[in-house]
XYZ file of C-alpha atoms in Angstrom:
575
model
C -21.411 -14.610 -28.708
C -21.681 -13.561 -31.648
C -19.885 -15.843 -34.544
C -17.430 -12.998 -35.918
C -16.585 -12.381 -32.331
C -15.258 -16.348 -31.768
C -13.819 -16.049 -34.847
C -11.887 -13.318 -33.915
C -11.235 -14.945 -30.101
C -9.982 -17.888 -32.374
C -7.562 -15.622 -34.248
C -6.333 -14.060 -30.923
C -5.885 -17.648 -29.163
C -3.732 -18.731 -32.396
C -1.035 -16.429 -31.487
C -1.319 -17.692 -27.785
C 2.768 -18.542 -26.899
C 2.741 -22.146 -25.584
C 6.030 -23.702 -24.492
C 7.858 -25.059 -21.566
C 4.909 -25.936 -20.092
C 3.581 -22.261 -20.032
C 0.396 -21.414 -21.692
C -0.312 -17.569 -22.236
C -2.961 -15.789 -23.138
C -1.503 -12.665 -21.694
C -2.126 -9.050 -22.742
C -4.608 -10.256 -25.432
C -7.916 -8.244 -23.911
C -10.020 -11.364 -23.660
C -13.439 -10.226 -22.362
C -14.457 -13.596 -20.833
C -17.939 -13.258 -19.271
C -19.827 -16.289 -20.000
C -18.977 -19.841 -20.209
C -19.293 -19.327 -24.063
C -16.874 -16.690 -24.330
C -14.403 -19.138 -22.504
C -14.905 -22.010 -24.666
C -11.587 -21.433 -26.707
C -9.662 -20.894 -23.407
C -10.966 -24.032 -21.912
C -9.849 -26.057 -24.890
C -6.496 -24.748 -24.835
C -6.154 -25.484 -21.322
C -7.886 -28.744 -21.600
C -5.512 -30.227 -24.363
C -2.127 -28.799 -23.089
C -0.563 -31.807 -21.801
C 1.941 -30.995 -18.705
C 0.773 -27.691 -17.648
C 2.976 -25.997 -15.445
C 2.712 -22.089 -15.938
C -0.844 -20.367 -16.867
C -0.883 -16.688 -17.662
C -4.016 -14.814 -17.558
C -2.699 -11.035 -17.152
C -4.138 -8.289 -19.536
C -7.774 -9.764 -20.064
C -10.892 -9.674 -17.660
C -12.608 -12.680 -16.487
C -16.302 -12.959 -15.024
C -17.953 -15.388 -12.495
C -19.202 -17.592 -14.666
C -16.276 -17.830 -17.204
C -13.980 -18.395 -13.983
C -15.983 -21.412 -12.666
C -15.775 -22.917 -16.351
C -12.020 -22.222 -16.449
C -11.523 -23.846 -13.008
C -13.206 -26.837 -14.088
C -10.605 -27.233 -16.793
C -7.918 -26.666 -14.182
C -9.006 -29.612 -12.166
C -7.316 -31.835 -13.883
C -3.952 -30.017 -14.111
C -1.983 -31.262 -11.147
C 1.196 -30.355 -12.377
C 0.583 -26.247 -12.691
C 3.257 -24.978 -10.430
C 3.171 -20.843 -11.778
C -0.336 -18.873 -11.634
C 0.413 -15.452 -13.360
C -3.038 -13.777 -12.789
C -2.114 -10.174 -12.258
C -4.414 -7.741 -14.032
C -7.257 -10.495 -14.942
C -10.260 -8.472 -13.776
C -10.485 -5.131 -15.133
C -13.649 -3.553 -15.353
C -15.035 -5.888 -12.617
C -17.482 -5.199 -9.513
C -15.634 -5.428 -6.988
C -18.197 -8.055 -5.674
C -17.410 -10.161 -8.690
C -13.585 -10.617 -7.613
C -14.138 -13.175 -4.109
C -15.888 -15.706 -5.818
C -14.058 -15.830 -9.358
C -11.085 -16.576 -6.996
C -12.529 -18.654 -4.781
C -13.682 -21.066 -7.686
C -10.127 -20.835 -9.293
C -8.810 -21.951 -6.008
C -10.833 -24.602 -5.267
C -9.696 -25.906 -8.718
C -6.238 -25.964 -7.935
C -7.086 -27.613 -4.456
C -8.817 -30.227 -6.295
C -6.424 -30.700 -8.598
C -3.762 -31.283 -6.007
C -1.579 -28.664 -7.568
C 1.734 -27.529 -5.942
C 2.319 -23.868 -6.740
C 5.292 -21.927 -6.704
C 4.338 -18.885 -7.676
C 1.080 -17.228 -7.576
C 0.577 -13.429 -8.734
C -2.500 -11.479 -8.089
C -1.133 -8.133 -8.535
C -3.037 -5.115 -10.237
C -6.626 -6.663 -8.916
C -8.610 -4.408 -7.403
C -10.000 -6.655 -4.992
C -9.798 -4.808 -1.782
C -10.018 -6.459 1.721
C -13.016 -8.847 0.309
C -10.720 -10.264 -2.317
C -8.379 -11.645 -0.076
C -10.940 -13.949 1.231
C -11.637 -15.123 -2.201
C -8.060 -16.897 -2.402
C -7.654 -17.417 1.534
C -8.807 -21.062 1.584
C -5.942 -21.467 -1.078
C -3.505 -19.992 0.860
C -3.901 -22.311 3.797
C -4.064 -25.383 1.656
C -1.388 -28.037 0.488
C -1.405 -26.511 -2.993
C 0.167 -23.360 -1.143
C 2.765 -25.472 1.010
C 5.148 -25.460 -1.851
C 5.079 -21.652 -2.873
C 7.956 -19.674 -2.664
C 7.011 -16.349 -4.344
C 3.457 -14.674 -3.632
C 3.166 -11.354 -5.620
C -0.041 -9.143 -4.377
C 1.095 -5.566 -5.492
C -1.489 -2.823 -5.961
C -4.341 -4.754 -4.945
C -5.816 -2.241 -2.437
C -5.983 -4.817 0.467
C -5.798 -2.191 3.367
C -5.476 -3.121 6.712
C -8.076 -5.633 7.072
C -7.028 -7.743 4.087
C -3.241 -7.407 5.251
C -4.396 -9.008 8.501
C -6.148 -11.725 6.335
C -3.323 -12.758 4.386
C -1.026 -12.397 7.609
C -3.094 -15.018 9.359
C -3.618 -17.238 6.300
C 0.448 -17.179 5.949
C 1.058 -18.290 9.456
C -1.861 -21.441 9.214
C 0.167 -22.437 5.779
C 3.427 -22.503 7.652
C 1.524 -24.131 10.708
C -0.294 -26.532 8.621
C 3.136 -27.415 6.218
C 5.299 -27.825 9.224
C 2.951 -30.302 10.485
C 4.037 -32.797 7.658
C 7.628 -31.997 7.719
C 7.884 -29.350 4.994
C 7.279 -25.928 6.362
C 6.241 -23.146 3.568
C 9.402 -21.585 2.453
C 8.184 -18.398 0.872
C 11.051 -16.319 -0.861
C 9.948 -13.591 -2.605
C 6.736 -11.718 -0.976
C 5.933 -8.474 -2.989
C 2.716 -6.109 -1.599
C 3.267 -2.466 -2.612
C 0.473 -0.011 -2.844
C -2.010 -2.082 -0.632
C -2.370 0.722 2.078
C -1.164 -2.069 4.717
C -0.356 1.152 7.040
C 1.011 0.045 10.855
C -1.315 -2.749 11.537
C -1.337 -4.349 8.021
C 2.250 -4.134 8.222
C 2.725 -5.465 11.798
C 0.748 -8.231 11.164
C 2.788 -9.416 8.409
C 6.032 -9.042 10.069
C 4.665 -11.459 12.600
C 4.261 -14.067 9.645
C 7.744 -13.301 8.218
C 8.890 -13.648 11.507
C 7.446 -17.287 11.639
C 8.366 -17.807 8.062
C 12.027 -17.206 8.281
C 12.938 -17.860 4.714
C 12.301 -14.641 2.687
C 14.923 -13.290 0.269
C 12.932 -10.675 -0.986
C 10.132 -7.963 0.197
C 8.909 -5.443 -1.888
C 6.291 -3.219 0.451
C 6.543 0.462 -1.321
C 3.819 2.648 -0.680
C 1.719 1.511 2.188
C 1.503 4.453 4.469
C 3.629 2.481 6.868
C 4.919 4.589 9.958
C 7.840 3.984 12.445
C 5.916 1.580 14.582
C 4.856 -0.483 11.672
C 8.775 -0.120 10.101
C 10.331 -1.759 13.585
C 7.918 -4.815 13.670
C 8.880 -5.119 9.842
C 12.820 -4.405 10.896
C 12.399 -7.523 13.958
C 11.092 -9.809 11.463
C 13.717 -9.206 8.975
C 16.157 -10.072 11.574
C 15.020 -13.586 11.609
C 14.904 -13.883 7.690
C 18.850 -14.077 7.293
C 19.002 -15.008 3.647
C 17.293 -11.659 2.705
C 18.734 -9.872 -0.418
C 16.483 -7.421 -1.404
C 13.991 -5.013 0.821
C 12.395 -2.602 -0.822
C 10.377 -0.231 1.430
C 10.022 2.951 -0.983
C 7.868 5.762 0.276
C 6.821 4.712 3.242
C 7.720 6.999 6.338
C 10.636 5.466 8.800
C 11.520 8.891 10.629
C 14.359 8.631 12.647
C 13.109 5.820 15.064
C 12.175 3.587 11.937
C 15.316 4.149 10.482
C 17.517 2.807 13.556
C 15.438 0.210 13.810
C 15.972 -0.907 10.365
C 19.669 -0.237 10.675
C 20.160 -2.455 13.474
C 18.507 -5.565 11.657
C 20.588 -4.410 8.867
C 23.722 -5.183 10.808
C 22.781 -8.877 11.195
C 22.250 -9.875 7.647
C 24.749 -10.815 5.138
C 23.212 -11.478 1.976
C 21.626 -8.266 1.631
C 22.094 -6.953 -2.251
C 19.480 -4.386 -2.911
C 18.214 -1.679 -0.041
C 15.279 0.781 -1.442
C 14.631 3.384 1.257
C 14.128 5.742 -0.819
C 11.178 8.895 -0.125
C 11.216 7.368 3.409
C 12.168 10.561 5.478
C 14.988 8.512 7.088
C 16.298 12.018 7.819
C 19.991 12.532 8.911
C 20.290 10.711 12.110
C 18.431 7.964 10.133
C 21.133 7.751 7.299
C 24.131 7.887 9.782
C 22.441 4.688 11.614
C 22.260 2.950 8.218
C 25.688 4.358 6.903
C 27.221 2.837 9.941
C 25.061 -0.716 9.519
C 26.653 -0.502 5.729
C 30.341 0.196 7.225
C 30.290 -2.906 9.423
C 28.886 -5.328 6.682
C 26.857 -5.810 3.607
C 30.167 -7.077 1.470
C 27.408 -7.945 -1.274
C 25.842 -4.983 -1.353
C 24.897 -3.699 -4.490
C 22.313 -1.091 -4.910
C 21.547 1.903 -1.825
C 18.475 3.951 -2.241
C 18.500 6.824 0.334
C 16.991 9.597 -2.150
C 14.203 12.454 -1.184
C 14.770 11.079 2.345
C 15.374 15.097 4.032
C 19.164 14.218 4.600
C 21.708 16.929 5.115
C 25.246 17.264 3.969
C 27.493 16.005 6.667
C 25.187 12.641 6.864
C 25.086 12.133 3.236
C 29.232 12.438 2.986
C 28.867 10.124 6.331
C 26.954 7.428 3.858
C 29.605 7.935 1.137
C 32.518 7.364 3.259
C 30.814 4.074 4.239
C 30.604 2.508 1.129
C 34.529 2.436 0.673
C 34.862 -1.198 0.348
C 32.060 -2.152 -1.221
C 33.254 -3.871 -4.274
C 29.979 -5.230 -5.535
C 28.340 -1.766 -5.221
C 26.806 -0.186 -8.417
C 24.326 2.268 -7.725
C 24.092 4.584 -4.890
C 21.068 7.309 -5.013
C 21.028 10.235 -2.507
C 19.464 12.294 -5.303
C 16.303 15.096 -3.786
C 18.232 15.341 -0.217
C 19.867 18.710 1.181
C 23.213 18.256 0.323
C 23.338 21.948 -1.441
C 26.079 22.933 -4.245
C 29.184 22.537 -2.279
C 27.969 19.452 -0.483
C 27.354 17.651 -4.057
C 30.862 18.308 -4.812
C 32.230 17.046 -1.676
C 30.159 13.706 -1.850
C 31.712 13.518 -5.718
C 35.100 14.054 -4.291
C 34.851 11.401 -1.701
C 33.401 8.727 -4.068
C 36.295 9.519 -7.090
C 38.853 9.264 -3.798
C 37.155 5.556 -4.026
C 37.589 5.082 -7.503
C 33.554 4.788 -7.315
C 32.753 8.043 -8.714
C 30.719 5.717 -11.253
C 28.115 4.329 -8.981
C 26.573 7.808 -7.786
C 22.846 8.428 -9.207
C 21.982 11.740 -10.416
C 21.765 14.589 -7.997
C 19.488 16.971 -10.073
C 16.932 17.347 -7.846
C 19.007 18.266 -4.739
C 16.814 20.605 -2.211
C 19.757 22.714 -1.175
C 20.998 23.430 2.302
C 18.182 23.793 4.968
C 18.968 27.038 7.345
C 18.129 26.905 11.225
C 14.549 28.027 10.939
C 14.048 24.612 8.886
C 15.507 22.159 11.523
C 13.130 23.912 13.873
C 10.587 22.825 12.066
C 11.591 19.619 11.528
C 12.248 19.138 15.391
C 8.351 20.289 15.627
C 7.663 17.584 12.949
C 9.136 15.187 15.481
C 7.206 16.166 18.070
C 4.164 15.884 16.287
C 4.756 12.270 15.289
C 5.442 11.439 19.079
C 1.898 12.897 19.880
C 0.906 10.683 17.151
C 2.416 7.396 18.785
C 0.855 8.433 21.743
C -2.421 8.333 20.264
C -1.710 5.008 18.572
C -0.897 3.407 21.706
C -4.245 4.678 23.087
C -6.176 3.019 20.141
C -4.474 -0.187 20.612
C -5.097 -0.126 24.286
C -8.855 0.881 23.724
C -8.758 -2.006 21.272
C -7.052 -4.687 23.552
C -9.119 -3.905 26.801
C -10.899 -6.716 26.962
C -8.404 -9.220 26.196
C -6.248 -7.155 28.990
C -8.965 -8.080 31.328
C -9.231 -11.510 31.149
C -5.276 -11.770 31.539
C -5.137 -9.346 34.579
C -5.202 -11.026 37.968
C -8.448 -10.325 40.061
C -6.830 -8.828 42.861
C -5.172 -5.777 40.800
C -8.813 -5.077 38.957
C -10.022 -4.840 42.435
C -7.465 -2.473 43.265
C -7.811 1.411 43.178
C -4.804 1.478 41.013
C -6.640 -0.061 38.187
C -8.993 2.903 37.438
C -9.127 3.565 33.611
C -8.031 6.881 32.829
C -10.609 8.701 30.644
C -9.379 9.672 27.202
C -9.055 13.406 26.715
C -12.206 15.374 25.217
C -11.990 15.990 21.865
C -13.925 18.754 20.196
C -14.898 19.672 16.719
C -12.054 22.412 16.388
C -9.454 20.126 17.537
C -10.489 17.503 15.365
C -10.378 19.751 12.005
C -6.901 21.350 13.225
C -5.272 17.879 14.068
C -7.354 15.107 12.505
C -6.776 11.523 13.049
C -9.244 8.621 13.304
C -9.032 8.175 17.075
C -10.353 11.377 17.488
C -12.978 11.448 14.724
C -14.431 8.488 16.796
C -13.713 10.407 20.532
C -16.280 13.050 19.153
C -18.988 10.334 19.287
C -22.304 9.291 17.607
C -23.301 12.728 16.791
C -19.797 13.723 15.297
C -21.424 14.199 11.922
C -24.215 16.680 13.418
C -21.799 18.373 15.043
C -19.231 19.090 12.001
C -21.868 19.878 9.731
C -23.269 22.660 12.412
C -20.028 24.115 12.940
C -18.597 24.769 9.194
C -19.527 27.462 7.411
C -21.266 26.103 3.975
C -21.436 29.571 2.568
C -17.717 29.725 2.472
C -16.508 26.885 -0.256
C -13.152 27.317 0.939
C -14.231 26.178 4.388
C -16.085 23.411 3.110
C -13.343 22.337 0.863
C -10.913 22.398 3.954
C -13.326 20.442 5.990
C -13.969 17.765 3.755
C -10.336 16.972 3.004
C -9.754 17.095 7.068
C -12.348 14.622 7.199
C -11.280 12.226 4.400
C -7.991 12.455 5.166
C -8.609 10.242 8.656
C -10.215 7.624 6.124
C -9.364 3.933 6.760
C -11.078 0.516 5.600
C -11.803 -0.243 9.066
C -15.620 -0.427 9.572
C -15.870 2.034 12.694
C -14.103 4.695 10.887
C -15.103 3.853 7.140
C -18.693 4.789 9.241
C -17.898 7.645 10.869
C -15.850 9.404 7.569
C -18.842 8.609 5.246
C -21.839 9.714 7.793
C -19.560 13.017 8.642
C -18.955 13.677 4.964
C -23.097 13.071 4.111
C -23.960 15.648 6.875
C -21.759 18.265 5.775
C -21.937 18.080 2.065
C -25.431 17.456 1.841
C -25.798 20.972 4.019
C -23.823 22.228 1.268
C -25.164 20.988 -2.095
C -28.636 22.011 -0.598
C -28.019 25.802 0.288
C -29.123 28.125 -2.090
C -25.835 30.070 -1.650
C -23.488 27.224 -2.017
C -21.375 27.687 -5.204
C -21.059 23.990 -6.665
C -18.586 24.720 -9.683
C -16.305 26.665 -7.529
C -16.430 24.068 -4.636
C -15.338 21.083 -7.145
C -12.208 23.865 -8.484
C -11.287 24.477 -5.196
C -11.242 20.738 -4.223
C -9.041 19.894 -7.093
C -6.787 22.751 -6.366
C -6.192 21.161 -3.122
C -5.991 17.814 -4.435
C -2.976 19.053 -7.159
C -5.076 18.063 -9.820
C -5.286 21.518 -11.033
C -3.000 24.268 -11.239
C -3.530 27.733 -9.388
C -1.738 30.899 -9.242
C -2.200 30.880 -5.879
C 0.478 29.160 -3.248
C -1.383 26.273 -2.210
C -0.318 23.253 -0.138
C -1.660 20.098 -1.702
C -2.894 17.361 0.517
C -0.066 14.866 0.776
C -2.165 11.742 -0.059
C -5.228 11.105 -2.239
C -6.162 7.958 -1.142
C -8.592 9.124 1.480
C -9.970 11.814 -0.573
C -10.567 9.719 -3.505
C -12.559 7.086 -1.635
C -14.272 9.414 -0.252
C -15.356 11.112 -3.085
C -16.459 7.282 -4.326
C -18.959 7.324 -1.487
C -20.204 11.354 -2.168
C -20.648 10.622 -6.202
C -23.467 7.860 -5.282
C -25.634 9.621 -3.034
C -28.644 12.036 -3.850
C -27.309 15.107 -2.973
C -24.728 15.187 -5.132
C -25.062 17.305 -8.467
C -24.660 14.577 -11.217
C -23.483 17.647 -13.466
C -20.126 17.513 -11.557
C -19.132 13.891 -12.124
C -17.667 14.389 -16.221
C -15.585 17.287 -14.511
C -14.361 14.425 -11.646
C -13.753 12.194 -14.396
C -11.908 14.343 -16.654
C -9.639 15.202 -13.739
C -8.937 11.869 -12.087
C -8.489 10.295 -15.426
C -5.896 12.459 -16.813
C -2.119 11.402 -15.869
C -0.938 12.244 -12.335
C 2.014 11.212 -10.140
C -0.131 11.803 -6.908
C -3.231 9.608 -8.398
C -0.460 7.030 -9.275
C 0.138 6.384 -5.992
C -3.480 5.645 -5.230
C -4.283 3.603 -8.220
C -6.740 1.257 -6.261
C -8.678 4.095 -5.138
C -8.502 6.113 -8.181
C -9.475 2.675 -10.276
C -12.669 2.572 -7.906
C -13.417 6.081 -8.045
C -13.535 6.244 -12.057
C -15.372 2.687 -12.086
C -18.299 4.309 -9.970
C -18.292 7.528 -11.939
C -18.624 5.683 -14.887
C -21.703 3.511 -13.891
C -23.817 6.737 -12.818
């Protein structure tokens, strides 16, 4: 490191806020690659007596620097709070686990007893959870009260690893007479989906001491929501439930409503953008009416709730003296419904608690009600496919539990899965259907897609990428199928690459078009697929600057997939 850089670092560190047992390097944009880079940071840590909180947010720490910082932490037994969010900016994903392992081992060696661990906004993915798995299982975390892992891209695999570690921590700490008593859990924007959420629900049910759970934007559907609801019922001290932007549907909403009836301490319910629909809203209203006297905030915005159900919700809050905010924006009340809602609340002298209704969708027609019923039927079909997948996964386990006489009986003959062809998969894509196409799925889809038609290639790519998961079999199938399709397209003399990327950006909602085109509901799958695509030899490097420009632009759809966006931009910059 040059002398002027050291001087600059020293000046920056001179501004470090020290006090109340806290040492902060927050937001100083320090680039700590080597041991030499970290010398001043280490000095501050070593000279700080009674260090209880260490803030490293807003910096970037490499593997070598993490090792020497960890060495300094080995003597800090009084450390209780690790504010380590956003501390690996620009790092390769492979660098983060070893850095976390070094820091975690240091805390274990020091004999620290953590109260708070915040690793949010670090794009470490499932592998990164392995980096602090040992720490979570150690005595250093037996005292943990707050665990914050927002926007880390853990995926299903990471969620399962995390859940297992929390259960192990609870088991070990219970054996010592002081069970883990986690109070605050934060894991929004992690693509946990049903399997990850269900695994964590099992851990929550064992822990039983949660007061706040924040899990927005995780792609959780009603099976995962139902599992969480059952776990929440055991956590009687819950005050805050934030599951914003997941997909309850009526089934999940009813399950959650039943749980709310048994919770007495609830202050904040955030089910906004969760598609609870009218029947779900009525069920939640019943739960609110029966109890929840400490309720301060109820968010049911953008949930496809119709007028009568919204009015039922309003009537349910009549005696909620603590209520500060009711959010029913973005539903289907219509002008008259909005007026009726306001009149009801004025009658309770509670008009001030109602949030804006500026994004109301207006009353739906009968035709739209029929569409809703069709959507519900599709959800039931998807549920059956999920159950089939779970059966297939657990077949070996089931066999070991089944009595021999049943196995030998003719009734035990397994029912074969229905056959799937390319057209069926592309019409209604799912991970299970892609896998059921078999080892030749990539060849079949490439063969049956007219690559001279840019629109058909874009559609096929989006359908394939929509089923992307971090689980190895699905990820491999998506990558192989994408490679076969796009290699065929890009190597064709008649294929227009510029037109392709333009149409793709339009369908992703990143480029405006005069046509009415329905954009993809989630960009996570296509962003992760593009991250793979741009690294392949068939991909024209001339398209990289175009993708970079549009993925860099501020966009609400991209904000909800920040981990995938970060991964793609990082790859594009390295090309």
